[in-house]
Coordinates of C-alpha atoms in Angstrom, one line a residue:
X1 CA -1.7 -6.7 -22.7
X2 CA -4.9 -5.1 -24.1
X3 CA -3.9 -1.7 -25.5
X4 CA -7.0 -0.1 -23.8
X5 CA -5.6 -1.2 -20.4
X6 CA -2.0 0.1 -20.8
X7 CA -2.7 3.5 -19.4
X8 CA -3.8 1.8 -16.1
X9 CA -0.5 -0.1 -16.0
X10 CA 1.4 3.2 -16.5
X11 CA -0.3 4.9 -13.6
X12 CA 0.3 1.9 -11.3
X13 CA 4.0 2.1 -12.3
X14 CA 4.5 5.8 -11.4
X15 CA 2.3 5.7 -8.3
X16 CA 4.2 2.8 -6.7
X17 CA 7.6 4.1 -8.0
X18 CA 7.0 7.1 -5.8
X19 CA 5.9 4.9 -3.0
X20 CA 9.1 2.8 -3.5
X21 CA 11.1 5.9 -2.5
X22 CA 8.7 7.2 0.1
X23 CA 8.0 4.0 2.2
X24 CA 11.5 2.6 2.6
X25 CA 13.5 5.9 2.9
X26 CA 11.4 8.7 4.4
X27 CA 12.2 7.3 7.9
X28 CA 15.9 7.4 7.0
X29 CA 15.6 11.0 5.9
X30 CA 13.7 12.1 9.0
X31 CA 16.2 10.3 11.2
X32 CA 19.0 12.1 9.3
X33 CA 17.4 15.4 10.1
X34 CA 18.0 14.6 13.8
X35 CA 14.5 13.5 14.8
X36 CA 13.8 10.4 16.9
X37 CA 11.6 7.4 16.6
X38 CA 8.4 9.1 17.8
X39 CA 8.7 11.7 15.0
X40 CA 9.3 9.0 12.4
X41 CA 6.3 7.1 13.8
X42 CA 4.2 10.2 13.9
X43 CA 5.0 10.9 10.2
X44 CA 4.0 7.4 9.2
X45 CA 1.0 7.5 11.6
X46 CA -0.3 10.6 9.9
X47 CA 0.3 8.9 6.5
X48 CA -2.0 6.1 7.5
X49 CA -4.3 8.3 9.5
X50 CA -5.2 10.3 6.4
X51 CA -6.4 7.0 4.9
X52 CA -9.3 7.1 7.3
X53 CA -10.5 10.5 6.2
X54 CA -9.4 11.0 2.7
X55 CA -10.8 8.0 0.8
X56 CA -14.5 8.3 2.0
X57 CA -14.4 12.1 1.6
X58 CA -13.0 11.8 -1.9
X59 CA -15.4 9.1 -2.8
X60 CA -18.3 11.4 -1.8
X61 CA -17.0 14.1 -4.1
X62 CA -16.3 11.9 -7.1
X63 CA -19.5 9.9 -6.6
X64 CA -21.6 13.0 -7.4
X65 CA -19.5 13.9 -10.4
X66 CA -20.3 12.9 -14.0
X67 CA -16.6 13.1 -14.8
X68 CA -14.8 11.7 -11.8
X69 CA -11.6 11.4 -13.9
X70 CA -11.1 15.2 -13.6
X71 CA -11.2 14.9 -9.8
X72 CA -8.7 12.1 -10.0
X73 CA -6.3 14.2 -12.0
X74 CA -6.7 17.2 -9.7
X75 CA -5.9 15.0 -6.7
X76 CA -2.7 13.8 -8.4
X77 CA -1.6 17.4 -9.0
X78 CA -2.4 18.4 -5.4
X79 CA -0.3 15.4 -4.3
X80 CA 2.7 16.7 -6.3
X81 CA 2.4 20.2 -4.9
X82 CA 2.0 19.1 -1.3
X83 CA 5.0 16.8 -1.5
X84 CA 7.1 19.7 -2.8
X85 CA 6.6 21.2 0.7
X86 CA 9.1 18.8 2.0
X87 CA 11.8 20.7 0.2
X88 CA 11.4 23.6 2.7
X89 CA 10.6 21.9 6.0
X90 CA 13.0 20.5 8.6
X91 CA 11.3 21.1 12.0
X92 CA 9.1 18.4 13.4
X93 CA 5.8 20.5 13.4
X94 CA 6.4 21.5 9.8
X95 CA 7.1 18.0 8.7
X96 CA 4.0 16.7 10.3
X97 CA 1.9 19.5 8.8
X98 CA 3.2 18.8 5.2
X99 CA 2.7 15.1 5.8
X100 CA -1.0 15.7 6.8
X101 CA -1.7 17.7 3.6
X102 CA 0.3 15.3 1.4
X103 CA -1.3 12.2 2.8
X104 CA -4.8 13.6 2.3
X105 CA -4.4 13.7 -1.5
X106 CA -2.0 10.8 -2.1
X107 CA -4.2 8.4 -0.1
X108 CA -7.4 9.7 -1.8
X109 CA -6.6 8.9 -5.4
X110 CA -5.6 5.2 -5.2
X111 CA -9.0 3.8 -3.9
X112 CA -10.6 5.8 -6.7
X113 CA -8.2 4.4 -9.3
X114 CA -8.6 0.9 -8.0
X115 CA -12.4 1.3 -8.6
X116 CA -11.7 2.7 -12.0
X117 CA -9.5 -0.2 -12.8
X118 CA -12.0 -2.8 -11.7
X119 CA -14.7 -1.0 -13.7
X120 CA -12.5 -1.1 -16.8
X121 CA -11.9 -4.8 -16.3
X122 CA -15.6 -5.5 -16.1
X123 CA -16.2 -9.3 -16.2
X124 CA -12.4 -9.9 -16.2
X125 CA -11.4 -9.1 -12.6
X126 CA -8.9 -11.9 -12.7
X127 CA -6.7 -9.7 -14.9
X128 CA -6.2 -7.2 -12.0
X129 CA -2.9 -8.7 -10.9
X130 CA -1.5 -8.3 -14.5
X131 CA -2.1 -4.6 -14.2
X132 CA -1.1 -4.1 -10.6
X133 CA 2.2 -5.9 -11.2
X134 CA 3.4 -2.8 -13.0
X135 CA 3.1 -0.9 -9.7
X136 CA 5.4 -3.5 -8.2
X137 CA 7.9 -3.1 -11.0
X138 CA 8.0 0.7 -10.4
X139 CA 8.4 0.1 -6.6
X140 CA 11.2 -2.4 -7.3
X141 CA 13.1 -0.1 -9.6
X142 CA 13.2 2.7 -7.0
X143 CA 13.3 0.8 -3.7
X144 CA 16.2 -1.3 -5.0
X145 CA 18.3 1.6 -6.2
X146 CA 17.6 4.6 -3.9
X147 CA 19.4 3.1 -0.9
X148 CA 22.7 3.1 -2.7
X149 CA 21.8 6.4 -4.4
X150 CA 21.3 8.1 -1.0
X151 CA 24.5 6.6 0.2
X152 CA 26.2 8.4 -2.6
X153 CA 24.5 11.8 -2.7
X154 CA 23.4 12.1 0.9
X155 CA 20.1 11.7 2.8
X156 CA 19.4 15.4 2.5
X157 CA 18.6 15.0 -1.2
X158 CA 15.7 12.6 -0.5
X159 CA 12.8 15.1 -1.4
X160 CA 14.6 16.1 -4.7
X161 CA 15.0 12.5 -5.7
X162 CA 11.3 11.7 -5.1
X163 CA 9.7 14.8 -6.7
X164 CA 10.3 13.7 -10.4
X165 CA 8.4 10.4 -9.6
X166 CA 5.3 12.3 -8.5
X167 CA 5.6 14.5 -11.7
X168 CA 5.5 11.2 -13.6
X169 CA 2.4 10.2 -11.7
X170 CA 0.7 13.4 -12.7
X171 CA 1.6 12.8 -16.4
X172 CA 0.3 9.2 -16.1
X173 CA -3.0 10.5 -14.6
X174 CA -3.7 12.9 -17.6
X175 CA -5.2 10.2 -19.9
X176 CA -7.7 9.3 -17.2
X177 CA -9.4 12.7 -17.0
X178 CA -12.4 11.5 -19.1
X179 CA -13.0 8.2 -17.3
X180 CA -16.6 7.7 -16.5
X181 CA -18.2 6.4 -13.3
X182 CA -19.0 2.6 -13.1
X183 CA -22.5 1.5 -14.1
X184 CA -24.9 0.5 -11.4
X185 CA -25.2 -3.2 -10.7
X186 CA -28.8 -4.4 -10.9
X187 CA -30.3 -5.1 -7.4
X188 CA -27.3 -3.8 -5.5
X189 CA -28.2 -2.6 -2.0
X190 CA -26.5 0.4 -0.4
X191 CA -23.0 0.1 1.0
X192 CA -24.3 0.2 4.6
X193 CA -26.4 -2.9 4.0
X194 CA -23.5 -4.6 2.3
X195 CA -21.3 -3.9 5.3
X196 CA -23.7 -6.0 7.4
X197 CA -23.4 -9.0 5.1
X198 CA -21.9 -12.2 6.8
X199 CA -18.2 -12.2 6.5
X200 CA -17.6 -8.5 5.6
X201 CA -16.8 -7.2 9.1
X202 CA -14.6 -10.2 9.9
X203 CA -12.7 -9.7 6.7
X204 CA -12.2 -6.0 7.4
X205 CA -11.0 -6.8 10.9
X206 CA -8.5 -9.3 9.6
X207 CA -7.2 -6.8 7.0
X208 CA -6.9 -4.2 9.8
X209 CA -4.8 -6.6 12.0
X210 CA -2.6 -7.6 9.1
X211 CA -1.9 -3.8 8.6
X212 CA -1.1 -3.4 12.3
X213 CA 1.4 -6.3 11.9
X214 CA 3.0 -4.6 9.0
X215 CA 3.5 -1.4 11.0
X216 CA 7.1 -2.1 12.1
X217 CA 8.0 -3.0 8.6
X218 CA 6.7 0.1 6.9
X219 CA 8.0 2.5 9.7
X220 CA 11.3 1.0 10.9
X221 CA 12.5 -1.8 8.6
X222 CA 15.2 0.3 7.0
X223 CA 16.4 1.7 10.3
X224 CA 16.2 -1.8 11.9
X225 CA 18.5 -3.2 9.2
X226 CA 20.8 -0.2 9.5
X227 CA 21.1 -0.9 13.2
X228 CA 21.9 -4.5 12.4
X229 CA 24.9 -3.4 10.3
X230 CA 23.6 -3.6 6.8
X231 CA 24.6 -0.9 4.2
X232 CA 22.2 1.1 2.1
X233 CA 23.0 -1.0 -0.9
X234 CA 22.2 -4.2 1.0
X235 CA 19.0 -2.8 2.4
X236 CA 18.0 -1.7 -1.1
X237 CA 18.7 -5.2 -2.3
X238 CA 16.5 -6.7 0.4
X239 CA 13.6 -4.4 -0.6
X240 CA 14.2 -5.5 -4.2
X241 CA 14.1 -9.2 -3.3
X242 CA 10.7 -8.7 -1.7
X243 CA 9.3 -6.8 -4.7
X244 CA 10.8 -9.2 -7.3
X245 CA 9.0 -12.1 -5.6
X246 CA 5.9 -10.0 -5.3
X247 CA 5.9 -9.3 -9.1
X248 CA 6.2 -13.0 -9.9
X249 CA 3.3 -13.8 -7.6
X250 CA 1.0 -11.1 -9.0
X251 CA 1.2 -13.0 -12.3
X252 CA 0.3 -16.2 -10.6
X253 CA -2.3 -14.9 -8.1
X254 CA -5.3 -15.2 -10.5
X255 CA -4.5 -18.8 -11.1
X256 CA -4.0 -19.6 -7.4
X257 CA -7.3 -17.8 -6.4
X258 CA -9.2 -19.7 -9.1
X259 CA -7.7 -23.0 -7.9
X260 CA -7.8 -22.6 -4.1
X261 CA -10.2 -19.8 -3.4
X262 CA -9.5 -16.3 -1.9
X263 CA -10.5 -17.3 1.6
X264 CA -8.1 -20.3 2.1
X265 CA -5.3 -18.4 0.4
X266 CA -5.8 -15.5 2.7
X267 CA -5.4 -17.7 5.7
X268 CA -2.2 -19.2 4.3
X269 CA -0.8 -15.7 3.7
X270 CA -1.4 -14.8 7.4
X271 CA 0.4 -17.9 8.7
X272 CA 3.4 -17.2 6.5
X273 CA 3.5 -13.6 7.6
X274 CA 3.7 -14.6 11.3
X275 CA 6.9 -16.6 10.5
X276 CA 8.3 -13.6 8.5
X277 CA 8.1 -11.1 11.3
X278 CA 9.5 -13.6 13.8
X279 CA 12.6 -14.1 11.5
X280 CA 13.0 -10.3 11.2
X281 CA 12.8 -9.8 14.9
X282 CA 15.3 -12.5 15.8
X283 CA 17.8 -12.7 12.9
X284 CA 18.2 -9.2 11.5
X285 CA 22.0 -9.5 11.3
X286 CA 21.8 -12.3 8.8
X287 CA 21.4 -11.1 5.2
X288 CA 20.6 -14.7 4.1
X289 CA 17.7 -15.0 6.6
X290 CA 16.5 -11.5 5.8
X291 CA 16.5 -12.4 2.1
X292 CA 14.4 -15.5 2.9
X293 CA 12.0 -13.5 5.0
X294 CA 11.6 -11.0 2.1
X295 CA 10.9 -13.8 -0.3
X296 CA 7.7 -14.5 1.7
X297 CA 6.4 -11.1 0.5
X298 CA 4.9 -13.1 -2.3
X299 CA 2.3 -14.3 0.1
X300 CA 2.4 -11.6 2.8
X301 CA 1.6 -8.8 0.3
X302 CA 1.0 -9.9 -3.3
X303 CA -1.3 -12.8 -2.8
X304 CA -2.9 -11.2 0.3
X305 CA -3.7 -8.0 -1.7
X306 CA -5.0 -9.9 -4.7
X307 CA -7.3 -12.0 -2.4
X308 CA -8.6 -8.8 -0.7
X309 CA -9.3 -7.2 -4.1
X310 CA -11.3 -10.4 -5.1
X311 CA -13.3 -10.4 -1.9
X312 CA -14.0 -6.7 -1.9
X313 CA -15.2 -6.8 -5.5
X314 CA -17.6 -9.6 -4.4
X315 CA -18.9 -7.7 -1.4
X316 CA -19.2 -4.2 -3.1
X317 CA -20.0 -4.7 -6.8
X318 CA -21.0 -2.1 -9.4
X319 CA -21.2 1.5 -8.4
X320 CA -20.4 0.5 -4.8
X321 CA -16.9 -0.4 -5.9
X322 CA -15.5 3.0 -4.9
X323 CA -17.3 2.8 -1.5
X324 CA -15.9 -0.7 -0.9
X325 CA -12.3 0.4 -1.8
X326 CA -12.6 3.4 0.4
X327 CA -13.9 1.3 3.3
X328 CA -11.0 -1.1 2.9
X329 CA -8.4 1.6 2.7
X330 CA -9.9 3.6 5.6
X331 CA -10.5 0.7 7.9
X332 CA -7.5 -1.5 7.3
X333 CA -4.8 0.7 5.9
X334 CA -6.1 3.8 7.8
X335 CA -7.0 2.6 11.3
X336 CA -4.7 -0.4 11.1
X337 CA -1.8 1.8 9.8
X338 CA -2.2 4.3 12.6
X339 CA -2.3 1.6 15.2
X340 CA 0.7 -0.2 13.6
X341 CA 2.8 2.9 13.4
X342 CA 2.0 3.8 17.0
X343 CA 2.7 0.3 18.3
X344 CA 6.0 0.2 16.3
X345 CA 7.1 3.6 17.6
X346 CA 6.4 2.7 21.2
X347 CA 8.4 -0.6 20.8
X348 CA 11.2 1.1 18.9
X349 CA 11.7 3.7 21.7
X350 CA 11.6 1.1 24.4
X351 CA 14.5 -1.1 25.5
X352 CA 13.3 -3.8 23.2
X353 CA 13.8 -1.7 20.0
X354 CA 13.5 -3.2 16.6
X355 CA 13.3 -6.9 17.8
X356 CA 10.4 -6.1 20.1
X357 CA 8.6 -4.1 17.4
X358 CA 8.7 -7.0 14.9
X359 CA 7.9 -9.6 17.6
X360 CA 4.7 -7.6 18.3
X361 CA 4.0 -7.6 14.6
X362 CA 4.2 -11.4 14.5
X363 CA 1.9 -11.6 17.5
X364 CA -0.8 -9.3 16.0
X365 CA -0.7 -11.2 12.7
X366 CA -1.1 -14.5 14.6
X367 CA -4.3 -12.9 16.1
X368 CA -5.5 -12.1 12.6
X369 CA -5.0 -15.7 11.6
X370 CA -7.0 -16.9 14.6
X371 CA -9.8 -14.5 13.8
X372 CA -10.0 -15.6 10.2
X373 CA -9.8 -19.3 11.2
X374 CA -13.0 -19.0 13.2
X375 CA -15.0 -17.6 10.2
X376 CA -18.0 -19.4 8.7
X377 CA -17.6 -19.6 4.9
X378 CA -20.6 -18.1 3.1
X379 CA -21.4 -18.2 -0.6
X380 CA -20.7 -14.9 -2.4
X381 CA -23.9 -13.3 -3.7

C-alpha cells in the first residue's frame, strides 16, 4: 500500500471496528435492559434518521472551511463524548436522546471522510476497495468476538466494551486535521443540476430500497438468531463469515467493476440479496444455511457498496464529491434506514416476528431489482 494512504486505512479500521460492536449488539443490549422491539427499532431508526440531517449540514459547514480536516477531527471527538452518554442511561427516553446526539456526529463524519479518500485517490478511484477493506477487517475483528465476550462478561458491559474503539477512532482522525478540500473539477455544474442527470434519481431510489431491505438485518438479525436458538458465539461467527467474504470481495471488486461495469454488477447484487433474505426468513434455525446466506454478503454489501462509490464518483466529481456522498447517505442510508427500521419493528412486534420481517426485506429488495432493471443505460459524462 502507498504509505501516503495508510492513514486512510487506519481510520476505516477503527470507524468500522466501533460499528462492528454497535450494529450487531446494541439491540441485544437494549433488549437486555428490558425494552421491547419498538424501542430497539426506535434506536436504530434514530441512527438512520440522523443520516438525513447530519451529512448535508456537516457538508455545508466543511464546504466553507479552508481546513475541513479540523471539522472532521472535531466531529470524531464529539462522537466519542456522545457515545459515553450510554454509560449513564437506561430509560427509553434517555437512550433515544443520547442516540440522537451520537448519531448526528457519527453519521456526519463518514461521508466527509469518503470524499477525502476519493480526493486523495485522485485518478485512481479503483483503489478505493483496497482502503475500505480495512474497515471490514476492523468490523470482522469486533463483530466476530463481541458476541462470545458479552456471553462471558454480561450484556450490561456493552457501552464499556465499545468506548475504547471510539477512542481509537479519534486517534486515527488526528493525522487528518490538515487535509485540504478537493480541487474543483473544470466545467462541473452545481449539485442540483447533477441530481437531474439521467440515471441519478433512479440510482438513489434503488440504493434507498436496498437499505430498506437491510432494515431487519441491521435491527433484528442478532435477536432473530437468538430466538432461533443460536448462542452468542455462533451469532458472532455468522457475522464474521459475512465480513470475511466481504473483505475478500473488496479486493476483487475493482477488477469485477472494470470487467462487467458497475450497473450490471449492481443488478446482480440485488438479485442475490433477495435470495439471502428469503433464506434468513425461512431457515434461521439452520447454522449451515445461515452461513451460506452470510456468504452472499460479498455481493449484497461489498460489491454493491463499491459499485455505488464508482457511480456516485461519476455523478458528483471534484468539489461536488462531498455533496454527492451526503446525498447518498441521507437519501439511501438515512431515509431508507428509517423506513427499514420502522418496517422491521412493526413486523417484529406482529405475530409474524422475525420471519415476516426478513420476508418483507426480500420483497422490498425485489422491488429495487425491478426498478433498476427498467433503467436506460446512459454514458457517464
